[in-house]
PDB file of C-alpha atoms in Angstrom:
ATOM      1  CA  UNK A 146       8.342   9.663 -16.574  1.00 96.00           C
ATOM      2  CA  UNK A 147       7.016  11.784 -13.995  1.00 97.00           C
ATOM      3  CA  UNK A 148       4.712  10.552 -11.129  1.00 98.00           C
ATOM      4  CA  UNK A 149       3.198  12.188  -9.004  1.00 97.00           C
ATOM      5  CA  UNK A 150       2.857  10.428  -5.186  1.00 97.00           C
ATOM      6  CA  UNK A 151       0.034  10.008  -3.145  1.00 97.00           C
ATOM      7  CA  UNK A 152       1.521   9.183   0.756  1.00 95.00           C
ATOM      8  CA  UNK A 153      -2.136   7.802   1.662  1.00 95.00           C
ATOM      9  CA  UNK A 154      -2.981   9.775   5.514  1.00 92.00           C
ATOM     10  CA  UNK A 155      -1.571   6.362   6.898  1.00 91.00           C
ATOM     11  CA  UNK A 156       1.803   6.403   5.281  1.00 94.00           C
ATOM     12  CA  UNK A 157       2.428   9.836   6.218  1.00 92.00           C
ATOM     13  CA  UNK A 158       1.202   9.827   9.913  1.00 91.00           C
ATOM     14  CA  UNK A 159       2.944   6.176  10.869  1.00 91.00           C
ATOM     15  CA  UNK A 160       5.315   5.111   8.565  1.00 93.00           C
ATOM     16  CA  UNK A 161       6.470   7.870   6.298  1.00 94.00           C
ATOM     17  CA  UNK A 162       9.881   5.105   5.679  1.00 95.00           C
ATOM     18  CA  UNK A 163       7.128   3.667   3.124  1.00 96.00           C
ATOM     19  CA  UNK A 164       6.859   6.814   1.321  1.00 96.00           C
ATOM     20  CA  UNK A 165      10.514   7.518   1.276  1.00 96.00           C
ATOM     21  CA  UNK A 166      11.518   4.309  -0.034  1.00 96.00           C
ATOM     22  CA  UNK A 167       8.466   4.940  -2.900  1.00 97.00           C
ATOM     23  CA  UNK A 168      10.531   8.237  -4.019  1.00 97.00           C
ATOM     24  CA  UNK A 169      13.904   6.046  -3.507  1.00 97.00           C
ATOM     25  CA  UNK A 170      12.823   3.512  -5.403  1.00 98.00           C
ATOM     26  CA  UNK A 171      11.473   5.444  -8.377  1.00 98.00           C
ATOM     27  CA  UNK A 172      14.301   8.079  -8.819  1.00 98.00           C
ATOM     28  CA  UNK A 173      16.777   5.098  -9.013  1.00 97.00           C
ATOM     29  CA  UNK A 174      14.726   3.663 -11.775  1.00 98.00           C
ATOM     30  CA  UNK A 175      14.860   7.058 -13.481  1.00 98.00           C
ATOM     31  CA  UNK A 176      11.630   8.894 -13.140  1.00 98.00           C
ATOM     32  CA  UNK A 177      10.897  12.308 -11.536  1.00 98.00           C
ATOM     33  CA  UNK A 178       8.509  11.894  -8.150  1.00 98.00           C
ATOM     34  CA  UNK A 179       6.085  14.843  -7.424  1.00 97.00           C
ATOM     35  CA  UNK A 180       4.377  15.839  -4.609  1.00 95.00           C
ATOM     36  CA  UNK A 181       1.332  17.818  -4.076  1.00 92.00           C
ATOM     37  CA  UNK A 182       0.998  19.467  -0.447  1.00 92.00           C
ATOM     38  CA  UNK A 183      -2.637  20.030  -0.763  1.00 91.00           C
ATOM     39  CA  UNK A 184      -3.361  16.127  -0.867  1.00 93.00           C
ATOM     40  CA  UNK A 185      -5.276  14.937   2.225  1.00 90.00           C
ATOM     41  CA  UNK A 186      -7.179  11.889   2.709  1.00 93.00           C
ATOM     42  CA  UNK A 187      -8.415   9.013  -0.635  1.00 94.00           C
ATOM     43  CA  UNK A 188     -12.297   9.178   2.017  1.00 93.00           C
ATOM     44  CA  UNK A 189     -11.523   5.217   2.644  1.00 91.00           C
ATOM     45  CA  UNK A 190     -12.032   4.974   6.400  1.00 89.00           C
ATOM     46  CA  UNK A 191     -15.644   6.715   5.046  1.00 90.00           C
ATOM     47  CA  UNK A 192     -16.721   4.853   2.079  1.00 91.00           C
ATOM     48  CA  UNK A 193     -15.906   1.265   3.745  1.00 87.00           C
ATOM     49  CA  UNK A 194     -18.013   2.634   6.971  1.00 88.00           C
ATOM     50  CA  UNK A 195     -20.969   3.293   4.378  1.00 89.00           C
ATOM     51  CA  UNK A 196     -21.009   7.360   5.345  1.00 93.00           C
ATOM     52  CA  UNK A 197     -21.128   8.053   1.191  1.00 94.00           C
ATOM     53  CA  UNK A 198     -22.543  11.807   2.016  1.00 94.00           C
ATOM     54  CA  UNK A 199     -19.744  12.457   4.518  1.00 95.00           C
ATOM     55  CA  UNK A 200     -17.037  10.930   2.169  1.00 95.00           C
ATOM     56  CA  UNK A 201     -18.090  13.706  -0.831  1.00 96.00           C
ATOM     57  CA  UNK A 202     -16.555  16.422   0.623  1.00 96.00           C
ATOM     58  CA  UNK A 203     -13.168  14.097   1.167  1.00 96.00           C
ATOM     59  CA  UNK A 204     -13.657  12.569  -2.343  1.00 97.00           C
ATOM     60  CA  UNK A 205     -14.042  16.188  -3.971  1.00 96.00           C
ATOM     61  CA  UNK A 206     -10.992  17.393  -2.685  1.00 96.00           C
ATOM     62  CA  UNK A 207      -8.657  14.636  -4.007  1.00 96.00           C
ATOM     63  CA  UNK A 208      -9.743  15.036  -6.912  1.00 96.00           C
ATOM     64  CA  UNK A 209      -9.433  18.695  -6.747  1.00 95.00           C
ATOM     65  CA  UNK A 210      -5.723  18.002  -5.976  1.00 95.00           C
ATOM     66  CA  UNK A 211      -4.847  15.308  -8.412  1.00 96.00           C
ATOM     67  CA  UNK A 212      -7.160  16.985 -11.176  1.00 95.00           C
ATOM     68  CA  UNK A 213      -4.630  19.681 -11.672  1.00 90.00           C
ATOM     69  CA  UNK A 214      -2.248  17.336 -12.022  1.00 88.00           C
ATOM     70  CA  UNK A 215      -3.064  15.021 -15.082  1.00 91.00           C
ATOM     71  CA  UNK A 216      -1.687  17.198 -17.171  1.00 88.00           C
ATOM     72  CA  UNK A 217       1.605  17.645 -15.707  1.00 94.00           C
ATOM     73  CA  UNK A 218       2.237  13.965 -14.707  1.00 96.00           C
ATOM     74  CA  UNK A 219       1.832  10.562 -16.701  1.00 96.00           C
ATOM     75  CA  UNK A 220       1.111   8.958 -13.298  1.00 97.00           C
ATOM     76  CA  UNK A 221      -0.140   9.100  -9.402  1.00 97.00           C
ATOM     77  CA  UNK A 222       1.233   6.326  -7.441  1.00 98.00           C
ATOM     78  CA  UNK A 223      -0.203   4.898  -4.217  1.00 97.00           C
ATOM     79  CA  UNK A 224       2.145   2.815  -1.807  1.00 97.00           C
ATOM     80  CA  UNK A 225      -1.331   0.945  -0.854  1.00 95.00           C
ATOM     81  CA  UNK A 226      -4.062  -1.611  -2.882  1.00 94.00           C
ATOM     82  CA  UNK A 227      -6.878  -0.275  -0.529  1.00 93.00           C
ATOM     83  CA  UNK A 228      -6.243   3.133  -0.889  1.00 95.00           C
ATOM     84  CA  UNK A 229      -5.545   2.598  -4.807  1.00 96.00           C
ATOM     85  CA  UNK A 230      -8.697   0.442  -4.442  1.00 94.00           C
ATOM     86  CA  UNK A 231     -10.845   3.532  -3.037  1.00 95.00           C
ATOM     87  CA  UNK A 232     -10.047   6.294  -5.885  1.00 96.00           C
ATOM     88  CA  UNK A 233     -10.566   3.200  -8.388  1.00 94.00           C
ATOM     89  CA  UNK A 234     -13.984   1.993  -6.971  1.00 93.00           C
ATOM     90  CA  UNK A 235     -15.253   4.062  -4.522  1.00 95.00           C
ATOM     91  CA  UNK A 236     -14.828   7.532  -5.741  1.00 96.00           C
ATOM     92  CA  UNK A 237     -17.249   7.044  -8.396  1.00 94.00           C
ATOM     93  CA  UNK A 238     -19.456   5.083  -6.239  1.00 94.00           C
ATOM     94  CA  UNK A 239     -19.416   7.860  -4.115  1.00 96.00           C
ATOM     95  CA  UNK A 240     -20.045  10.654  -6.685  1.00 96.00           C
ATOM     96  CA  UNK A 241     -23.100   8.640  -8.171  1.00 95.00           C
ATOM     97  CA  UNK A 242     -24.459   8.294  -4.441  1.00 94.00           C
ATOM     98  CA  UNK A 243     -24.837  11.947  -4.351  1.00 94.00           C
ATOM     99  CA  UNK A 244     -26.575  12.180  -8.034  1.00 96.00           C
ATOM    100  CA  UNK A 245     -23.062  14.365  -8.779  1.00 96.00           C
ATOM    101  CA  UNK A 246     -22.326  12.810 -12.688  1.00 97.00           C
ATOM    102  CA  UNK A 247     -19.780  15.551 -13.294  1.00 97.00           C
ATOM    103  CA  UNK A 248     -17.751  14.859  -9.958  1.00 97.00           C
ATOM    104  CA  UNK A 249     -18.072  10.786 -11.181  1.00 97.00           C
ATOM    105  CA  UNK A 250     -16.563  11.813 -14.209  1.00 97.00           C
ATOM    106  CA  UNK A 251     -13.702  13.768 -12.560  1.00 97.00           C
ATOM    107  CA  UNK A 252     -12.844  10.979 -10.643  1.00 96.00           C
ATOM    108  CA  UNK A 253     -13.050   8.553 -13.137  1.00 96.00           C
ATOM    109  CA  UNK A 254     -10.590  10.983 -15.209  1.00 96.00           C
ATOM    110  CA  UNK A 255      -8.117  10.633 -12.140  1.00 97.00           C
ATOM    111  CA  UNK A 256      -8.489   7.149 -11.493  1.00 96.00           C
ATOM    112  CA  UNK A 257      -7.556   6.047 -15.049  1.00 96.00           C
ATOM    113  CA  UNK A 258      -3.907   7.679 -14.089  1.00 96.00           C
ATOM    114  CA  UNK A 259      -3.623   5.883 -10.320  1.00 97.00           C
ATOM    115  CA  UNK A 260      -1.728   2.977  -9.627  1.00 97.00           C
ATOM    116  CA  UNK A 261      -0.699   0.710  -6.882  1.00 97.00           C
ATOM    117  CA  UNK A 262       2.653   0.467  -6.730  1.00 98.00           C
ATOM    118  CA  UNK A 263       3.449  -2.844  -8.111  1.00 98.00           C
ATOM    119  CA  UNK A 264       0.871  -2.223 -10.801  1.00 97.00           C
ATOM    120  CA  UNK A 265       3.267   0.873 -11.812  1.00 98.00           C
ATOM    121  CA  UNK A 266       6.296  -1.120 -11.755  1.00 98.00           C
ATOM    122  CA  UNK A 267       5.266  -3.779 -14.167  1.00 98.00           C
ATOM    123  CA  UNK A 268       1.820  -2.701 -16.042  1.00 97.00           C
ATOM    124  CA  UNK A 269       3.246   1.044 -16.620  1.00 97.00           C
ATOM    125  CA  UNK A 270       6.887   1.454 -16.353  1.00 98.00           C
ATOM    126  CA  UNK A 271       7.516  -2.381 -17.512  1.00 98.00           C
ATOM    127  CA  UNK A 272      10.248  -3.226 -15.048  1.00 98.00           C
ATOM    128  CA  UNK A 273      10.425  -6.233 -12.837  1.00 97.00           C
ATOM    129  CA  UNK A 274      13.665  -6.333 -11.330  1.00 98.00           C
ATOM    130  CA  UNK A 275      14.453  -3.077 -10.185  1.00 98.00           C
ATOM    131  CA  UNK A 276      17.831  -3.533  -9.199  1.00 97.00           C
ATOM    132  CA  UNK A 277      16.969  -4.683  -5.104  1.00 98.00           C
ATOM    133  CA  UNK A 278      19.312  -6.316  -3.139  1.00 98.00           C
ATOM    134  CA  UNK A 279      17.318  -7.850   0.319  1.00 97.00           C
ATOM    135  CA  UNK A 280      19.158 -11.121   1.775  1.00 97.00           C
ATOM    136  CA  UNK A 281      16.671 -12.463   3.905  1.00 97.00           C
ATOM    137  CA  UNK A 282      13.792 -14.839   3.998  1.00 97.00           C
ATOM    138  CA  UNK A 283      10.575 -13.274   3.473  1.00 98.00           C
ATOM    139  CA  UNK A 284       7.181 -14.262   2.987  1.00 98.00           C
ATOM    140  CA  UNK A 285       4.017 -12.685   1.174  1.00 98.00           C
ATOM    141  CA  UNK A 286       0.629 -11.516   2.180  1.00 97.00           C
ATOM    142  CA  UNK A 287      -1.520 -10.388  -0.418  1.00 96.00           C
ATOM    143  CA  UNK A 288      -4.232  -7.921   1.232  1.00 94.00           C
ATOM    144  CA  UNK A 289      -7.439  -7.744   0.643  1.00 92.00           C
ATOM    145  CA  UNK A 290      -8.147  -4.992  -1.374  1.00 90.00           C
ATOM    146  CA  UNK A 291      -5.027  -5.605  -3.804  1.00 91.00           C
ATOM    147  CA  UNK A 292      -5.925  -8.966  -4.184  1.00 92.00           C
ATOM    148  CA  UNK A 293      -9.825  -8.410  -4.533  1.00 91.00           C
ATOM    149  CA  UNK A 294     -10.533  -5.075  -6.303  1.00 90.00           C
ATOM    150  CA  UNK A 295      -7.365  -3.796  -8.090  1.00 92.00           C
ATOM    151  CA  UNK A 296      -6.462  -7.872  -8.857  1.00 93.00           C
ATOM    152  CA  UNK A 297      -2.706  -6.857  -8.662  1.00 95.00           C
ATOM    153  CA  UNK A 298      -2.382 -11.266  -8.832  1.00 94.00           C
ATOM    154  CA  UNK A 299       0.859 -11.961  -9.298  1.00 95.00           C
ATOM    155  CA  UNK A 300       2.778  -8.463  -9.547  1.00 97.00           C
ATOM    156  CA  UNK A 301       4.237  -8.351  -6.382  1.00 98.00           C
ATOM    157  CA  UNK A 302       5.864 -11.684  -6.274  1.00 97.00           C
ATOM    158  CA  UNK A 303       7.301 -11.070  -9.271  1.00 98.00           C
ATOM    159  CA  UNK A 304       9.240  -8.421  -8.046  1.00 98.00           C
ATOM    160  CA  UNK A 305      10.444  -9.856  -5.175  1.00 98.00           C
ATOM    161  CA  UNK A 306      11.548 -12.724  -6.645  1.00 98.00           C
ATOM    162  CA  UNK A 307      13.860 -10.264  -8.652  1.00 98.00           C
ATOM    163  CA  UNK A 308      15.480  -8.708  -5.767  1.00 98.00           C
ATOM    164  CA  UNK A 309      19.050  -9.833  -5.413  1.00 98.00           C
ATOM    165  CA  UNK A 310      19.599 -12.485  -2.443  1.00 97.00           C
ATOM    166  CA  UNK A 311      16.130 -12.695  -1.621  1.00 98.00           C
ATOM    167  CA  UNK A 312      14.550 -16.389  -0.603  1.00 98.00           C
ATOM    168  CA  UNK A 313      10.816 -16.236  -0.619  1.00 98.00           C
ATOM    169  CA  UNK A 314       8.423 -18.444   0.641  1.00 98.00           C
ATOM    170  CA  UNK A 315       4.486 -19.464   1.140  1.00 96.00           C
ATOM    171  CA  UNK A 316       2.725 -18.501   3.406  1.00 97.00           C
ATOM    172  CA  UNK A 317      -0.257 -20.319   5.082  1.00 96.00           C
ATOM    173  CA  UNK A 318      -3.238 -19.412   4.208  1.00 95.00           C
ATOM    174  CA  UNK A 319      -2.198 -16.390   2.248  1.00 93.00           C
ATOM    175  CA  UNK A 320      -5.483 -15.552   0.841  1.00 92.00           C
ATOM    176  CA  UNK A 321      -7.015 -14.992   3.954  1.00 93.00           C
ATOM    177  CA  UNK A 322      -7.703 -11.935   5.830  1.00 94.00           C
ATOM    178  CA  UNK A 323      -5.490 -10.315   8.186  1.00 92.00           C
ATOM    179  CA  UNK A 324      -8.467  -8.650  10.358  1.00 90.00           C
ATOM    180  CA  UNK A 325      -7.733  -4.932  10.040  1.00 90.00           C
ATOM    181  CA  UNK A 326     -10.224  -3.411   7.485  1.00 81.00           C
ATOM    182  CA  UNK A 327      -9.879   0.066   9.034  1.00 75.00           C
ATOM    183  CA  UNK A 328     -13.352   0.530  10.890  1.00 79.00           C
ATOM    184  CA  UNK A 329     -13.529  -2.919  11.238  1.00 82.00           C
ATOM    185  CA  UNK A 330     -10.686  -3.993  13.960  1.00 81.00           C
ATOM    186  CA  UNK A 331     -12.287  -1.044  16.459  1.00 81.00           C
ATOM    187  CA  UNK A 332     -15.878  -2.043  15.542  1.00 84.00           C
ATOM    188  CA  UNK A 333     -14.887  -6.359  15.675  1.00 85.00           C
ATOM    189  CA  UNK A 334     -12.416  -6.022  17.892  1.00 85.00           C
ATOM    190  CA  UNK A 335     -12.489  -9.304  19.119  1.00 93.00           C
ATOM    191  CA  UNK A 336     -13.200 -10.686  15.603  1.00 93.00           C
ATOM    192  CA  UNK A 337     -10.298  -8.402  14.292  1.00 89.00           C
ATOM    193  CA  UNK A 338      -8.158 -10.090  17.275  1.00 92.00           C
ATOM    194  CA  UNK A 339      -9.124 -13.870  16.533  1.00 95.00           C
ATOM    195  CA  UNK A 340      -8.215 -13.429  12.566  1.00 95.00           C
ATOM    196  CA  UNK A 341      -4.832 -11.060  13.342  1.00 95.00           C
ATOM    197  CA  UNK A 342      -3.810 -13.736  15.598  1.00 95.00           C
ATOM    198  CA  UNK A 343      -4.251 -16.507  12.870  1.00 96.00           C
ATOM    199  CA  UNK A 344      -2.318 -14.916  10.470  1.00 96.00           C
ATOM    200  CA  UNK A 345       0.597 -13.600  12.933  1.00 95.00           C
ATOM    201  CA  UNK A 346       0.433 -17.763  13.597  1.00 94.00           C
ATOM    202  CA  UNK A 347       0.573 -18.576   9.788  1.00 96.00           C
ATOM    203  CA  UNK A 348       3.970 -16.114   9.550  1.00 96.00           C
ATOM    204  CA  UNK A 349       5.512 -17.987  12.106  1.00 95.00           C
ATOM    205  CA  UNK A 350       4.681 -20.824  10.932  1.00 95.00           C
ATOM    206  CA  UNK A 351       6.335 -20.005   7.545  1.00 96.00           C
ATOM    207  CA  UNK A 352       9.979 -19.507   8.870  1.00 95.00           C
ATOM    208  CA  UNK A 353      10.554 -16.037   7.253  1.00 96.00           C
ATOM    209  CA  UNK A 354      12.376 -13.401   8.811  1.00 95.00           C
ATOM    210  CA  UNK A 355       9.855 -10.630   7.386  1.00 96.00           C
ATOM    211  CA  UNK A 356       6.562 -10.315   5.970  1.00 97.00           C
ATOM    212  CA  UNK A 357       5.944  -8.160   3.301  1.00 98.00           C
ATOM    213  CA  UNK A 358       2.810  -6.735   1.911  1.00 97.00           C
ATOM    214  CA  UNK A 359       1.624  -3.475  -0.158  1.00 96.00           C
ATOM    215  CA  UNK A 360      -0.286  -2.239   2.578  1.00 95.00           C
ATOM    216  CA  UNK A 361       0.992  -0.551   5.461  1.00 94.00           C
ATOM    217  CA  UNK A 362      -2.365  -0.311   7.640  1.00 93.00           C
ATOM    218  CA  UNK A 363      -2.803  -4.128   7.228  1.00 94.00           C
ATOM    219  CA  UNK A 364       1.250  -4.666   7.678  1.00 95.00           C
ATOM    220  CA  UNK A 365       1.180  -2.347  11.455  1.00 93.00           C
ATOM    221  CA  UNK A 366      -1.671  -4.989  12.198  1.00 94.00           C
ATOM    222  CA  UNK A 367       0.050  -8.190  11.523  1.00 95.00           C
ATOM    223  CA  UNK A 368       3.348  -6.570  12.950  1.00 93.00           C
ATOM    224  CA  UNK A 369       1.825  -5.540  16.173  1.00 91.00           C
ATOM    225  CA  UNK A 370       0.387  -8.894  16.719  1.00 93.00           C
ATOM    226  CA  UNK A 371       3.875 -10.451  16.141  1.00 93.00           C
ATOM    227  CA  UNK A 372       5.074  -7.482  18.746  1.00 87.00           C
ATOM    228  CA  UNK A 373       2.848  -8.407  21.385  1.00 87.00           C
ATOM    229  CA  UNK A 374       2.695 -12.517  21.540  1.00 84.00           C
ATOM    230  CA  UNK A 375       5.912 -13.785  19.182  1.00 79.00           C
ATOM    231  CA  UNK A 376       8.410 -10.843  20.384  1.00 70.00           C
ATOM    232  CA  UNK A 377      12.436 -11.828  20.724  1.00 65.00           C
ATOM    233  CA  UNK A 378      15.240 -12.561  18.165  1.00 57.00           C
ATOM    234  CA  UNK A 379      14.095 -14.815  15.373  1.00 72.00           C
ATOM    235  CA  UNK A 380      10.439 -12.952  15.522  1.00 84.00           C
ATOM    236  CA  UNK A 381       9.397 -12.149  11.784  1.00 93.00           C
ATOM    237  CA  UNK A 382       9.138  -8.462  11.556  1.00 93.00           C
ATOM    238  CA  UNK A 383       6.588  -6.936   9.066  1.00 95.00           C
ATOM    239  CA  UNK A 384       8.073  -4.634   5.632  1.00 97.00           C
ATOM    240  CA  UNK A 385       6.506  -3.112   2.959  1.00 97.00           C
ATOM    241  CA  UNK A 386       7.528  -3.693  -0.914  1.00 98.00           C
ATOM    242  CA  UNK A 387       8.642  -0.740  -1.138  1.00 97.00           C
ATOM    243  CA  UNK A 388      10.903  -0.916   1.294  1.00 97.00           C
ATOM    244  CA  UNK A 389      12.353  -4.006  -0.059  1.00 98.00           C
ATOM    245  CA  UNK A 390      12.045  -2.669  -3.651  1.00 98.00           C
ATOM    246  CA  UNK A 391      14.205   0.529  -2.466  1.00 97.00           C
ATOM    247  CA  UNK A 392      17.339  -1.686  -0.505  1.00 97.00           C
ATOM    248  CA  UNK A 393      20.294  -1.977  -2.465  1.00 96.00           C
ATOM    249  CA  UNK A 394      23.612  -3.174  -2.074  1.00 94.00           C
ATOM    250  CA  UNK A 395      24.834   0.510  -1.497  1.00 94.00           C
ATOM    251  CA  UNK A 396      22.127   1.350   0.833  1.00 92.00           C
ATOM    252  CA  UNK A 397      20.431  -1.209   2.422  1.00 91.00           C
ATOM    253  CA  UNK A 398      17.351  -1.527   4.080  1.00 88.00           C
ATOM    254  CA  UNK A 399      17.652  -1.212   7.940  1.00 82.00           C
ATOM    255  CA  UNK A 400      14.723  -1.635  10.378  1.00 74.00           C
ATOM    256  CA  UNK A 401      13.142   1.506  12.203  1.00 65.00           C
ATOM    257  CA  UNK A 402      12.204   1.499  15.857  1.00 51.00           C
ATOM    258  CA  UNK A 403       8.651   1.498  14.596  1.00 50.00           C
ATOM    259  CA  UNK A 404       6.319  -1.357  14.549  1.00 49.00           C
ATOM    260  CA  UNK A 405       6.793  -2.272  10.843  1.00 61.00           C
ATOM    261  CA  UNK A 406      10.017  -3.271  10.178  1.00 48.00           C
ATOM    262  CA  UNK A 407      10.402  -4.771  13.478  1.00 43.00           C
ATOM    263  CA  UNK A 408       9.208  -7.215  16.325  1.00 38.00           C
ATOM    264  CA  UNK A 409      11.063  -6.754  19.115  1.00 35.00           C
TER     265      UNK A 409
END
């Protein structure tokens, strides 16, 4: 299959690793991975703010990009639920904001080929284990957006609990909120803080040595929380699936010197 990648302007700016171990992941499974230079930003940060008229212009020009692609690619894979969420929901919502029915059908056209990843993995390509080996404890926070618009459920446990080695367990609270929502944590900061600090609590409190989630903005939350108030040794460091999903045996995961993937 070929798939064509979407970094999200998150992934690329903070923790490229994520979008590395996407490509990693998928060539080892078999598949070709694309990438289109001209890709900017999904308009998220705009569309959740409620600025539809400046998020057009963004929202155009993905699907510009990806467009071009559909009939090149049987896929576009996004390493993140709200990102995946935006070009599902909010591109059309933004198109019929602006009385544009051709651009809503252009997105909706390029939607119908975007996944999350762990939708991919199991929904498209039909694979749960995907060959991982990751020998720690780890526990699982399903974000917001995965869990409440794309309703990825159950996908990404799944997966883990196919990696080789792996021990996973609950987390408190899971279903909660972990305070980012972009625009949000700078607007609510102190809000943000009081719900960030609840959930860093709640991994803790679960005795993993990493949390993992399918979002990287909400994961560099949670994992600078841990940094600032639960640094040292045994501190649970935030991961992304992927980055799970891509350590094997042969080449196993090892942390960065970045804020997810470690909390020290």
């Amino acid at each position: 299959m070929r798939i064509s990648l979407m970094t999200t302007c998150l992934v690329d700016v903070m923790t490229p690793d994520v979008a590395r171990s996407t490509v990693m992941l998928l060539e080892r499974l078999g598949h070709e991975v694309v990438f289109d230079r001209r890709q900017t930003c999904c308009g998220q940060m705009h569309t959740n703010t409620g600025y539809y008229k400046e998020a057009a212009p963004v929202v155009r020009s993905f699907v510009d990009t990806f467009e071009k692609q559909l009939e090149k690619v049987d896929a576009i894979v996004m390493p993140s639920g709200s990102c995946a969420g935006c070009v599902r929901e909010q591109h059309p919502l933004v198109a019929r904001h602006e009385g544009d029915a051709e651009l809503e059908e252009r997105a909706a056209a390029v939607a119908a080929k975007t996944y999350e990843l762990s939708e991919l993995l199991v929904d498209v390509l039909k694979v749960t284990d995907v060959g991982a080996y990751f020998p720690h404890t780890v526990t699982y926070h399903p974000t917001c957006h995965s869990m409440r618009i794309l309703k990825v459920g159950p996908r990404p446990l799944r997966l883990l609990r196919a990696v080789e080695g792996i021990e996973v367990v609950n987390l408190p609270q899971s279903d909660t909120c972990c305070g980012f929502g972009g625009t949000f944590s700078v607007k609510n900061d102190a809000t943000s803080d009081a719900m960030v600090t609840d959930k860093a609590a709640n991994v803790v409190a679960s005795g993993a040595e990493y949390v993992v989630a399918g979002d990287a903005s909400c994961l560099m939350n949670i994992g600078g929380k841990l940094h600032r108030e639960h640094a040292g040794d045994s501190a649970p460091r935030a991961i992304h699936l992927a980055q799970i999903l891509a350590s094997t045996r042969e080449e196993p995961f090892v942390p960065s010197g970045t804020i997810l993937g470690r909390a020290s």
